[in-house]
CSV table of C-alpha atoms in Angstrom, one decimal:
chain,number,residue,atom,x,y,z
A,12,MET,CA,-4.3,4.7,20.0
A,13,SER,CA,-3.9,4.7,23.7
A,14,THR,CA,-2.9,7.9,25.5
A,15,THR,CA,-2.2,8.9,29.0
A,16,GLY,CA,-2.0,12.6,28.9
A,17,SER,CA,-0.9,15.7,26.9
A,18,LYS,CA,2.1,15.6,24.8
A,19,GLY,CA,4.4,18.6,24.3
A,20,THR,CA,3.8,20.3,21.0
A,21,ALA,CA,6.6,22.9,21.0
A,22,HIS,CA,8.7,23.5,17.9
A,23,VAL,CA,6.1,22.0,15.5
A,24,SER,CA,6.3,23.2,11.9
A,25,ALA,CA,3.3,25.0,10.4
A,26,ALA,CA,3.0,22.3,7.7
A,27,ARG,CA,2.9,19.4,10.2
A,28,ARG,CA,0.4,21.3,12.4
A,29,ARG,CA,-1.8,22.0,9.4
A,30,THR,CA,-1.8,18.4,8.2
A,31,VAL,CA,-2.8,17.1,11.6
A,32,ILE,CA,-5.5,19.7,12.3
A,33,ASP,CA,-7.1,19.5,8.8
A,34,ALA,CA,-7.3,15.7,9.0
A,35,LEU,CA,-8.9,15.8,12.5
A,36,ARG,CA,-11.4,18.4,11.2
A,37,ARG,CA,-12.5,15.9,8.6
A,38,GLY,CA,-12.7,13.1,11.1
A,39,ALA,CA,-9.8,11.3,9.6
A,40,VAL,CA,-6.5,9.8,10.8
A,41,PRO,CA,-3.6,12.2,9.7
A,42,GLU,CA,-1.2,10.9,7.1
A,43,SER,CA,1.8,12.4,8.9
A,44,GLY,CA,2.7,14.2,12.2
A,45,LEU,CA,1.3,11.3,14.2
A,46,ASP,CA,4.2,11.5,16.7
A,47,LEU,CA,2.4,14.7,18.0
A,48,LEU,CA,-0.5,12.6,19.1
A,49,ALA,CA,1.2,9.4,20.1
A,50,THR,CA,1.4,9.9,23.8
A,51,GLY,CA,1.2,6.6,25.6
A,52,LEU,CA,2.6,4.5,22.8
A,53,ASP,CA,6.1,4.6,24.3
A,54,ARG,CA,5.4,1.2,25.9
A,55,PHE,CA,5.7,-0.3,22.3
A,56,GLU,CA,8.7,1.8,21.1
A,57,ALA,CA,11.6,-0.4,22.3
A,58,ALA,CA,10.1,-3.6,20.9
A,59,LEU,CA,9.1,-2.1,17.6
A,60,ASP,CA,12.5,-0.4,17.2
A,61,ALA,CA,14.2,-3.7,17.8
A,62,GLU,CA,12.0,-5.4,15.2
A,63,LEU,CA,12.8,-2.6,12.7
A,64,ASP,CA,16.5,-3.2,13.3
A,65,THR,CA,15.9,-6.9,12.6
A,66,VAL,CA,14.3,-6.1,9.3
A,67,ALA,CA,17.0,-3.5,8.4
A,68,SER,CA,19.7,-6.2,8.9
A,69,GLY,CA,18.0,-8.5,6.4
A,70,GLY,CA,15.5,-10.3,8.6
A,71,ALA,CA,11.7,-10.3,8.3
A,72,VAL,CA,9.0,-9.7,10.9
A,73,PHE,CA,5.2,-10.5,11.2
A,74,LYS,CA,3.1,-8.6,13.7
A,75,ALA,CA,-0.6,-8.8,14.4
A,76,VAL,CA,-2.3,-5.7,16.0
A,77,ARG,CA,-5.5,-6.4,18.0
A,78,GLY,CA,-8.1,-3.8,19.1
A,79,GLU,CA,-11.8,-3.0,19.2
A,80,TYR,CA,-13.3,-0.5,16.8
A,81,GLY,CA,-12.0,3.0,17.7
A,82,SER,CA,-9.0,1.7,19.7
A,83,GLY,CA,-6.6,3.3,17.2
A,84,LYS,CA,-5.4,0.4,15.0
A,85,THR,CA,-5.1,2.6,11.9
A,86,PHE,CA,-3.4,5.3,13.9
A,87,PHE,CA,-1.0,2.8,15.4
A,88,THR,CA,0.1,1.4,12.0
A,89,ARG,CA,0.5,4.8,10.5
A,90,TRP,CA,2.5,5.9,13.5
A,91,LEU,CA,4.7,2.9,13.0
A,92,GLY,CA,5.0,3.6,9.3
A,93,GLU,CA,6.0,7.2,10.0
A,94,ARG,CA,8.6,6.1,12.5
A,95,ALA,CA,10.0,3.6,10.0
A,96,LYS,CA,10.2,6.2,7.2
A,97,ARG,CA,12.6,8.2,9.4
A,98,ARG,CA,14.8,5.0,9.1
A,99,ASN,CA,14.4,5.1,5.3
A,100,PHE,CA,11.8,2.3,5.1
A,101,ALA,CA,9.2,2.3,2.3
A,102,VAL,CA,5.6,1.8,3.5
A,103,ALA,CA,2.4,0.5,1.9
A,104,GLU,CA,-1.0,0.5,3.7
A,105,ILE,CA,-3.6,-1.7,2.2
A,106,GLN,CA,-7.3,-1.8,3.2
A,107,ILE,CA,-8.6,-5.3,2.9
A,108,SER,CA,-12.2,-5.5,1.5
A,109,GLU,CA,-14.2,-8.2,-0.2
A,110,ASN,CA,-14.8,-6.3,-3.4
A,111,GLU,CA,-11.7,-4.0,-3.8
A,112,THR,CA,-8.9,-6.0,-2.2
A,113,PRO,CA,-9.8,-9.6,-1.3
A,114,LEU,CA,-7.0,-11.2,0.7
A,115,HIS,CA,-7.2,-14.5,-1.1
A,116,LYS,CA,-6.2,-12.9,-4.4
A,117,LEU,CA,-2.6,-12.1,-3.7
A,118,GLU,CA,-2.1,-10.6,-7.1
A,119,THR,CA,-4.7,-7.9,-6.1
A,120,VAL,CA,-3.0,-7.4,-2.8
A,121,TYR,CA,0.4,-6.9,-4.6
A,122,ARG,CA,-1.2,-4.4,-7.0
A,123,ARG,CA,-2.6,-2.4,-4.1
A,124,LEU,CA,0.8,-2.5,-2.5
A,125,THR,CA,2.5,-0.9,-5.5
A,126,GLU,CA,-0.3,1.7,-5.8
A,127,ARG,CA,0.1,2.6,-2.1
A,128,LEU,CA,3.9,2.4,-2.0
A,129,THR,CA,5.3,5.5,-0.3
A,130,THR,CA,8.7,6.6,0.9
A,131,SER,CA,10.0,9.6,2.9
A,132,SER,CA,10.6,11.4,-0.4
A,133,PHE,CA,7.7,10.3,-2.6
A,134,PRO,CA,4.0,9.9,-2.0
A,135,PRO,CA,2.0,7.0,-3.5
A,136,SER,CA,2.8,5.5,-5.9
A,137,ALA,CA,6.5,5.6,-5.4
A,138,LEU,CA,7.1,2.6,-7.6
A,139,ARG,CA,8.6,4.5,-10.5
A,140,PRO,CA,11.0,6.6,-8.5
A,141,VAL,CA,12.1,3.4,-6.7
A,142,VAL,CA,12.8,1.6,-9.9
A,143,ASP,CA,14.6,4.5,-11.5
A,144,ALA,CA,16.7,4.9,-8.3
A,145,TRP,CA,17.6,1.2,-8.6
A,146,PHE,CA,18.8,1.5,-12.2
A,147,TYR,CA,20.8,4.5,-11.2
A,148,ALA,CA,22.4,2.5,-8.4
A,149,LEU,CA,23.3,-0.3,-10.8
A,150,GLU,CA,24.9,2.2,-13.1
A,151,GLU,CA,26.9,3.8,-10.2
A,152,ASP,CA,28.1,0.3,-9.1
A,153,ALA,CA,29.1,-0.6,-12.7
A,154,LEU,CA,31.1,2.7,-13.1
A,155,ALA,CA,32.7,2.2,-9.7
A,156,ALA,CA,33.8,-1.3,-10.8
A,157,GLY,CA,35.6,0.3,-13.8
A,158,ALA,CA,33.1,0.1,-16.6
A,159,SER,CA,33.4,2.6,-19.4
A,160,GLU,CA,30.5,4.5,-20.9
A,161,ALA,CA,30.4,2.1,-23.8
A,162,GLU,CA,30.4,-0.9,-21.5
A,163,LEU,CA,27.8,0.4,-19.2
A,164,PRO,CA,24.7,-1.1,-20.7
A,165,ALA,CA,26.2,-4.6,-20.7
A,166,GLU,CA,27.6,-4.2,-17.2
A,167,VAL,CA,24.2,-3.0,-15.9
A,168,GLU,CA,22.6,-6.1,-17.4
A,169,LYS,CA,25.1,-8.3,-15.7
A,170,LEU,CA,24.3,-6.7,-12.3
A,171,LEU,CA,20.6,-6.9,-13.0
A,172,VAL,CA,20.9,-10.7,-13.6
A,173,ALA,CA,23.1,-11.2,-10.5
A,174,ARG,CA,20.9,-9.1,-8.1
A,175,LEU,CA,17.7,-10.8,-9.2
A,176,ALA,CA,19.0,-14.3,-9.5
A,177,GLU,CA,17.1,-15.6,-6.5
A,178,VAL,CA,13.9,-13.7,-7.6
A,179,SER,CA,14.2,-15.1,-11.1
A,180,ARG,CA,13.9,-18.7,-9.7
A,181,HIS,CA,10.3,-17.9,-8.7
A,182,ALA,CA,9.3,-15.0,-11.0
A,183,PRO,CA,11.6,-14.7,-14.1
A,184,SER,CA,9.2,-12.2,-15.7
A,185,PHE,CA,10.0,-9.6,-13.0
A,186,ALA,CA,13.6,-9.2,-14.4
A,187,THR,CA,12.3,-9.4,-17.9
A,188,ALA,CA,9.9,-6.6,-17.3
A,189,LEU,CA,12.6,-4.4,-15.8
A,190,ARG,CA,14.7,-5.0,-18.9
A,191,GLY,CA,11.8,-4.0,-21.1
A,192,TYR,CA,11.2,-0.9,-19.0
A,193,ARG,CA,14.8,0.2,-19.3
A,194,ALA,CA,14.9,-0.6,-23.1
A,195,SER,CA,11.7,1.5,-23.6
A,196,LEU,CA,13.3,4.5,-21.8
A,197,ALA,CA,16.5,4.1,-23.9
A,198,ASP,CA,14.3,4.3,-27.0
A,199,ALA,CA,12.5,7.4,-25.6
A,200,ASP,CA,9.2,5.4,-25.8
A,201,GLU,CA,7.6,6.8,-22.7
A,202,ALA,CA,4.2,5.2,-23.3
A,203,THR,CA,5.6,1.7,-23.5
A,204,ALA,CA,7.8,2.3,-20.5
A,205,ALA,CA,4.8,3.5,-18.4
A,206,ALA,CA,2.7,0.5,-19.6
A,207,VAL,CA,5.5,-2.0,-18.7
A,208,LEU,CA,6.0,-0.4,-15.3
A,209,ALA,CA,2.2,-0.7,-14.7
A,210,TRP,CA,2.4,-4.4,-15.6
A,211,LEU,CA,5.4,-4.8,-13.2
A,212,GLY,CA,3.1,-3.2,-10.5
A,213,GLY,CA,0.5,-5.9,-11.1
A,214,GLN,CA,-2.0,-3.8,-13.1
A,215,PRO,CA,-4.2,-5.9,-15.4
A,216,HIS,CA,-5.3,-5.1,-18.9
A,217,VAL,CA,-1.9,-3.7,-20.0
A,218,ALA,CA,-1.7,-3.2,-23.8
A,219,ALA,CA,-0.6,-6.3,-25.6
A,220,SER,CA,1.9,-4.3,-27.6
A,221,ALA,CA,3.7,-3.1,-24.5
A,222,ARG,CA,3.8,-6.7,-23.1
A,223,ARG,CA,5.3,-8.0,-26.4
A,224,ALA,CA,7.9,-5.2,-26.4
A,225,ALA,CA,8.9,-6.2,-22.9
A,226,GLY,CA,8.8,-9.9,-23.6
A,227,VAL,CA,6.2,-10.8,-21.0
A,228,ARG,CA,2.9,-12.5,-21.2
A,229,GLY,CA,-0.5,-12.4,-19.6
A,230,ASP,CA,-1.3,-10.8,-16.2
A,231,LEU,CA,0.2,-11.4,-12.8
A,232,ASP,CA,-1.4,-14.3,-11.0
A,233,HIS,CA,-1.7,-15.4,-7.4
A,234,PHE,CA,1.5,-17.4,-7.3
A,235,GLY,CA,3.6,-14.9,-9.2
A,236,ALA,CA,2.6,-12.1,-6.8
A,237,LEU,CA,4.9,-13.6,-4.1
A,238,GLY,CA,7.8,-13.7,-6.5
A,239,PHE,CA,7.1,-10.1,-7.5
A,240,LEU,CA,7.0,-9.0,-3.8
A,241,GLN,CA,10.4,-10.7,-3.4
A,242,GLY,CA,11.7,-8.8,-6.4
A,243,LEU,CA,10.3,-5.5,-5.1
A,244,LEU,CA,12.2,-6.0,-1.8
A,245,THR,CA,15.4,-6.5,-3.7
A,246,VAL,CA,14.9,-3.4,-5.8
A,247,LEU,CA,14.1,-1.4,-2.6
A,248,ARG,CA,17.2,-2.6,-0.8
A,249,ASP,CA,19.5,-1.9,-3.7
A,250,SER,CA,18.1,1.5,-4.3
A,251,GLY,CA,19.0,2.5,-0.7
A,252,HIS,CA,15.9,1.7,1.3
A,253,THR,CA,16.2,-0.1,4.6
A,254,GLY,CA,13.1,-2.3,4.1
A,255,LEU,CA,9.4,-2.3,3.5
A,256,ILE,CA,6.5,-2.2,5.9
A,257,VAL,CA,3.2,-3.7,4.5
A,258,VAL,CA,0.1,-3.1,6.5
A,259,LEU,CA,-3.0,-5.2,5.8
A,260,ASP,CA,-5.7,-3.1,7.6
A,261,GLU,CA,-9.2,-4.2,8.6
A,262,VAL,CA,-8.5,-7.9,8.1
A,263,GLU,CA,-11.6,-8.6,10.2
A,264,THR,CA,-13.7,-7.9,7.1
A,265,LEU,CA,-13.0,-11.5,6.2
A,266,GLN,CA,-15.6,-12.6,8.7
A,267,ARG,CA,-18.3,-11.1,6.4
A,268,VAL,CA,-17.4,-12.8,3.1
A,269,ARG,CA,-18.6,-16.2,1.8
A,270,SER,CA,-17.2,-19.2,3.6
A,271,ASP,CA,-15.2,-20.4,0.6
A,272,ALA,CA,-13.6,-17.0,0.0
A,273,ARG,CA,-12.9,-16.7,3.8
A,274,ASP,CA,-11.2,-20.0,3.9
A,275,LYS,CA,-9.0,-19.1,0.9
A,276,ALA,CA,-8.1,-15.8,2.5
A,277,LEU,CA,-7.2,-17.3,5.9
A,278,ASN,CA,-5.0,-19.8,4.1
A,279,ALA,CA,-3.4,-17.0,2.1
A,280,LEU,CA,-2.6,-15.2,5.3
A,281,ARG,CA,-1.1,-18.4,6.8
A,282,GLN,CA,1.0,-18.8,3.6
A,283,LEU,CA,2.2,-15.2,3.9
A,284,ILE,CA,3.2,-15.7,7.5
A,285,ASP,CA,5.1,-18.9,6.7
A,286,GLU,CA,6.9,-17.2,3.9
A,287,VAL,CA,8.0,-14.4,6.2
A,288,HIS,CA,9.3,-16.8,8.8
A,289,SER,CA,11.0,-18.9,6.2
A,290,GLY,CA,13.3,-16.1,5.2
A,291,ARG,CA,12.0,-15.6,1.7
A,292,PHE,CA,11.3,-11.9,2.2
A,293,PRO,CA,14.3,-10.3,3.7
A,294,GLY,CA,13.5,-6.7,4.5
A,295,LEU,CA,9.8,-7.2,5.0
A,296,TYR,CA,7.8,-6.1,8.1
A,297,LEU,CA,4.3,-7.4,7.6
A,298,VAL,CA,1.5,-6.1,9.9
A,299,ILE,CA,-2.2,-7.0,10.1
A,300,THR,CA,-4.9,-5.4,12.1
A,301,GLY,CA,-8.1,-6.9,13.4
A,302,THR,CA,-10.7,-6.9,16.1
A,303,PRO,CA,-10.6,-9.4,19.0
A,304,ALA,CA,-13.6,-11.2,17.4
A,305,PHE,CA,-11.5,-11.8,14.3
A,306,TYR,CA,-8.6,-13.3,16.3
A,307,ASP,CA,-10.8,-15.3,18.7
A,308,GLY,CA,-14.0,-16.1,16.9
A,309,GLN,CA,-14.9,-19.1,14.8
A,310,GLN,CA,-15.5,-17.0,11.7
A,311,GLY,CA,-12.0,-15.7,11.9
A,312,VAL,CA,-8.5,-17.0,12.7
A,313,GLN,CA,-9.8,-19.9,14.8
A,314,ARG,CA,-11.4,-21.3,11.7
A,315,LEU,CA,-8.0,-22.3,10.5
A,316,ALA,CA,-6.1,-24.1,13.2
A,317,PRO,CA,-2.6,-23.7,11.7
A,318,LEU,CA,-3.1,-19.9,11.4
A,319,ALA,CA,-4.5,-19.7,15.0
A,320,GLN,CA,-1.4,-21.5,16.3
A,321,ARG,CA,1.0,-19.1,14.5
A,322,ILE,CA,-0.4,-16.0,16.1
A,323,ALA,CA,-1.7,-17.3,19.4
A,324,THR,CA,-0.9,-14.9,22.3
A,325,ASP,CA,-2.0,-15.0,25.9
A,326,PHE,CA,-4.1,-12.0,26.8
A,327,THR,CA,-5.5,-13.4,30.1
A,328,THR,CA,-3.2,-11.3,32.2
A,329,ASP,CA,-3.5,-7.6,33.2
A,330,PRO,CA,-3.0,-5.5,30.1
A,331,ARG,CA,-0.2,-3.7,32.0
A,332,PHE,CA,1.9,-6.8,31.5
A,333,ASP,CA,1.2,-7.4,27.8
A,334,ASN,CA,4.4,-8.4,26.0
A,335,PRO,CA,5.1,-5.8,23.2
A,336,ARG,CA,7.5,-8.4,21.6
A,337,ALA,CA,4.8,-11.0,21.1
A,338,VAL,CA,3.6,-11.8,17.6
A,339,GLN,CA,0.2,-10.3,18.5
A,340,ILE,CA,-0.2,-7.1,20.5
A,341,ARG,CA,-3.2,-5.5,22.1
A,342,LEU,CA,-4.3,-1.9,21.9
A,343,PRO,CA,-6.3,-1.2,25.1
A,344,GLY,CA,-8.1,1.8,23.7
A,345,PHE,CA,-9.2,5.0,25.3
A,346,LYS,CA,-10.5,5.7,28.8
A,347,GLN,CA,-12.0,9.0,29.9
A,348,ASP,CA,-8.8,10.5,31.2
A,349,SER,CA,-6.7,9.5,28.1
A,350,LEU,CA,-9.4,11.0,25.8
A,351,VAL,CA,-9.3,14.3,27.7
A,352,GLY,CA,-5.5,14.2,27.6
A,353,LEU,CA,-5.5,13.9,23.9
A,354,GLY,CA,-8.1,16.7,23.6
A,355,VAL,CA,-5.8,19.0,25.6
A,356,THR,CA,-2.9,18.1,23.3
A,357,ILE,CA,-4.9,19.0,20.2
A,358,ARG,CA,-6.1,22.2,21.8
A,359,ASP,CA,-2.6,23.3,22.6
A,360,LEU,CA,-1.4,22.3,19.1
A,361,TYR,CA,-4.2,24.3,17.5
A,362,ALA,CA,-3.6,27.3,19.7
A,363,GLN,CA,0.0,27.7,18.6
A,364,ALA,CA,-1.0,29.0,15.2
A,365,ALA,CA,-4.5,30.4,16.1
A,366,THR,CA,-5.5,34.1,15.7
A,367,ALA,CA,-7.0,34.0,19.2
A,368,SER,CA,-4.4,31.8,20.9
A,369,GLU,CA,-4.8,33.0,24.5
A,370,ARG,CA,-8.5,33.2,24.2
A,371,ILE,CA,-8.7,29.5,23.1
A,372,LYS,CA,-6.7,28.4,26.1
A,373,THR,CA,-9.0,30.4,28.4
A,374,VAL,CA,-12.4,29.5,26.9
A,375,VAL,CA,-11.6,26.0,25.9
A,376,ASP,CA,-9.9,25.1,29.2
A,377,ASP,CA,-9.2,21.6,30.5
A,378,ALA,CA,-12.6,21.5,32.2
A,379,TYR,CA,-14.4,22.2,29.0
A,380,VAL,CA,-12.4,19.6,27.1
A,381,ALA,CA,-13.4,17.1,29.7
A,382,ASP,CA,-17.1,18.0,29.5
A,383,LEU,CA,-17.0,17.7,25.7
A,384,ALA,CA,-15.3,14.3,26.0
A,385,ARG,CA,-18.0,13.1,28.4
A,386,ALA,CA,-20.8,14.4,26.1
A,387,VAL,CA,-19.4,12.6,23.0
A,388,GLY,CA,-18.9,9.4,25.0
A,389,GLY,CA,-22.5,9.7,26.3
A,390,ALA,CA,-23.8,10.2,22.7
A,391,LEU,CA,-22.1,6.8,21.8
A,392,GLY,CA,-23.7,4.9,24.7
A,393,GLY,CA,-20.8,5.5,27.1
A,394,LYS,CA,-18.4,3.6,24.9
A,395,VAL,CA,-15.4,6.0,25.3
A,396,GLY,CA,-13.1,3.6,23.4
A,397,VAL,CA,-15.0,4.4,20.2
A,398,ALA,CA,-15.2,8.2,20.8
A,399,PRO,CA,-11.8,9.6,19.7
A,400,ARG,CA,-12.5,10.2,16.0
A,401,LEU,CA,-15.9,12.0,16.6
A,402,PHE,CA,-14.6,13.8,19.7
A,403,LEU,CA,-11.6,15.3,17.9
A,404,LYS,CA,-13.7,16.2,14.9
A,405,LYS,CA,-16.2,18.1,17.1
A,406,LEU,CA,-13.4,19.7,19.2
A,407,VAL,CA,-11.6,21.1,16.1
A,408,GLY,CA,-14.4,21.8,13.7
A,409,ASP,CA,-17.3,22.9,16.0
A,410,VAL,CA,-15.4,24.4,19.0
A,411,LEU,CA,-11.8,25.5,18.3
A,412,ASP,CA,-12.5,26.9,14.8
A,413,ARG,CA,-15.4,29.0,16.1
A,414,VAL,CA,-13.6,30.3,19.2
A,415,ASP,CA,-10.7,31.3,16.9
A,416,GLN,CA,-12.9,33.2,14.4
A,417,PHE,CA,-15.7,34.7,16.5
A,418,ASP,CA,-14.7,36.9,19.5
A,419,ASP,CA,-18.0,36.5,21.3
A,420,PHE,CA,-18.4,32.7,20.8
A,421,ASP,CA,-18.5,30.9,24.1
A,422,PRO,CA,-18.9,27.1,23.6
A,423,ARG,CA,-20.6,26.8,27.1
A,424,GLN,CA,-23.3,29.2,26.0
A,425,HIS,CA,-23.5,29.0,22.2
A,426,TYR,CA,-22.7,25.3,21.4
A,427,ARG,CA,-24.7,22.2,22.1
A,428,LEU,CA,-23.3,18.9,20.9
A,429,THR,CA,-25.3,17.4,18.0
A,430,VAL,CA,-24.5,14.1,16.3
A,431,ALA,CA,-25.9,13.5,12.9
A,432,SER,CA,-26.2,10.0,11.6
A,433,SER,CA,-24.5,11.0,8.4
A,434,GLU,CA,-21.2,11.7,10.2
A,435,LEU,CA,-21.1,8.4,12.0
A,436,THR,CA,-19.5,5.1,11.1
A,437,ASP,CA,-21.6,1.9,11.2
A,438,VAL,CA,-20.2,1.1,14.7
A,439,GLU,CA,-20.8,4.6,16.0
A,440,SER,CA,-24.4,4.6,14.6
A,441,ASN,CA,-25.2,1.4,16.4
A,442,LEU,CA,-23.9,2.7,19.7
A,443,ALA,CA,-25.7,6.0,19.2
A,444,ALA,CA,-28.9,4.2,18.5
A,445,THR,CA,-28.5,2.2,21.7
A,446,ALA,CA,-27.8,5.4,23.7
A,447,THR,CA,-31.0,7.0,22.3
A,448,ALA,CA,-33.3,4.0,22.6
A,449,GLY,CA,-31.9,2.3,25.6
A,450,PRO,CA,-31.3,-1.4,25.9
A,451,VAL,CA,-33.6,-3.3,23.5
A,452,SER,CA,-32.8,-6.8,24.6
A,453,ALA,CA,-31.1,-8.8,27.3
A,454,ASP,CA,-27.9,-8.8,25.2
A,455,ASP,CA,-27.8,-5.0,25.2
A,456,ILE,CA,-27.6,-4.8,29.0
A,457,ASP,CA,-24.2,-4.5,30.5
A,458,VAL,CA,-23.9,-6.6,33.7
A,459,ASP,CA,-20.9,-5.9,36.0
A,460,LEU,CA,-20.0,-9.2,37.4
């Protein structure tokens, strides 16, 4: 997340404010209300809105987000997702990891997608509301075409077959499972309906009796996952959603897996990109995030030449002239002034609902916010770009909360920044250790050339 100064926080609802402040107090990225913090991202807005328009009109887009640890990649993708939800997109954010969600197993990726599926009206998992809305839309279309109540089941079946005709070429079991789900609901068999829907969402180990009732076999496999994604996009579109944003976050973790699994994962990513560009997934906006080392290093994208060619982008020019329309975009991260600007924004947001609103603005003035930002950056070896999470956590939990609750608390007199190893991420811990011990080798010394 790159910022350039304070953002106006007037007319913010109590719920949105509470969501943002509570998340920052925990050291987490808020799930919503991100537009309140997104000062400086306006340089991306026009290009991203144009791409959302492309997806809404039946196209598909792939985007790679590049940034160092702490540059705000997760914030950026959640901000994009929140922006898309206002256009009635569905969103799914998936954390890629070797054990929980290996990228080379697309059936697992699809399962995580359905588990994390969210819309503007429903939190994860929104799969069942989406499917129910789809059947309701089919019924409304059938009635609008003149079907009687007696003819409705048969007409809905005809519409189901027609709408999923293209999907059934690749994954016929997707339509079969939907029929089984609807039949179970008609029979008031909620247990079977829930089990069939779980199977449709890619869940393994669904009871054999439920699978037999729906007429499907086995578990979803790697190749079937792409067909099921295609089916889900169709269901989303027909149930009134503009499209689907899928975020594959922390893809750089592929660099730490075994070489054979890494190669399979990179090839799966290449396959996904090709399918997006081929037009197989109308209504899909696929986003991946990674570090520069992942995109440029030999243990990442460069290991597979076809993949490297597909997302190659020139970043040799001044970052001011980066092209937001490019397939890969760069988040420059925080500088001292932008970190202070964000801190001032959070202070003002906090003060709106605080008991001691005026006292907060007086005691925690802009100068103190700047001092705290410098202190946190210093505790992390001067790496300001990695400091936002910890800085905001300290600002809210250690300073603003205390000023609001204790009339005689003055952070300049009664507070000294402490950073415990237990509250740091691995990257932050390494930087903090370097700051404490000083350079331990020639590689740790920054040389300004």
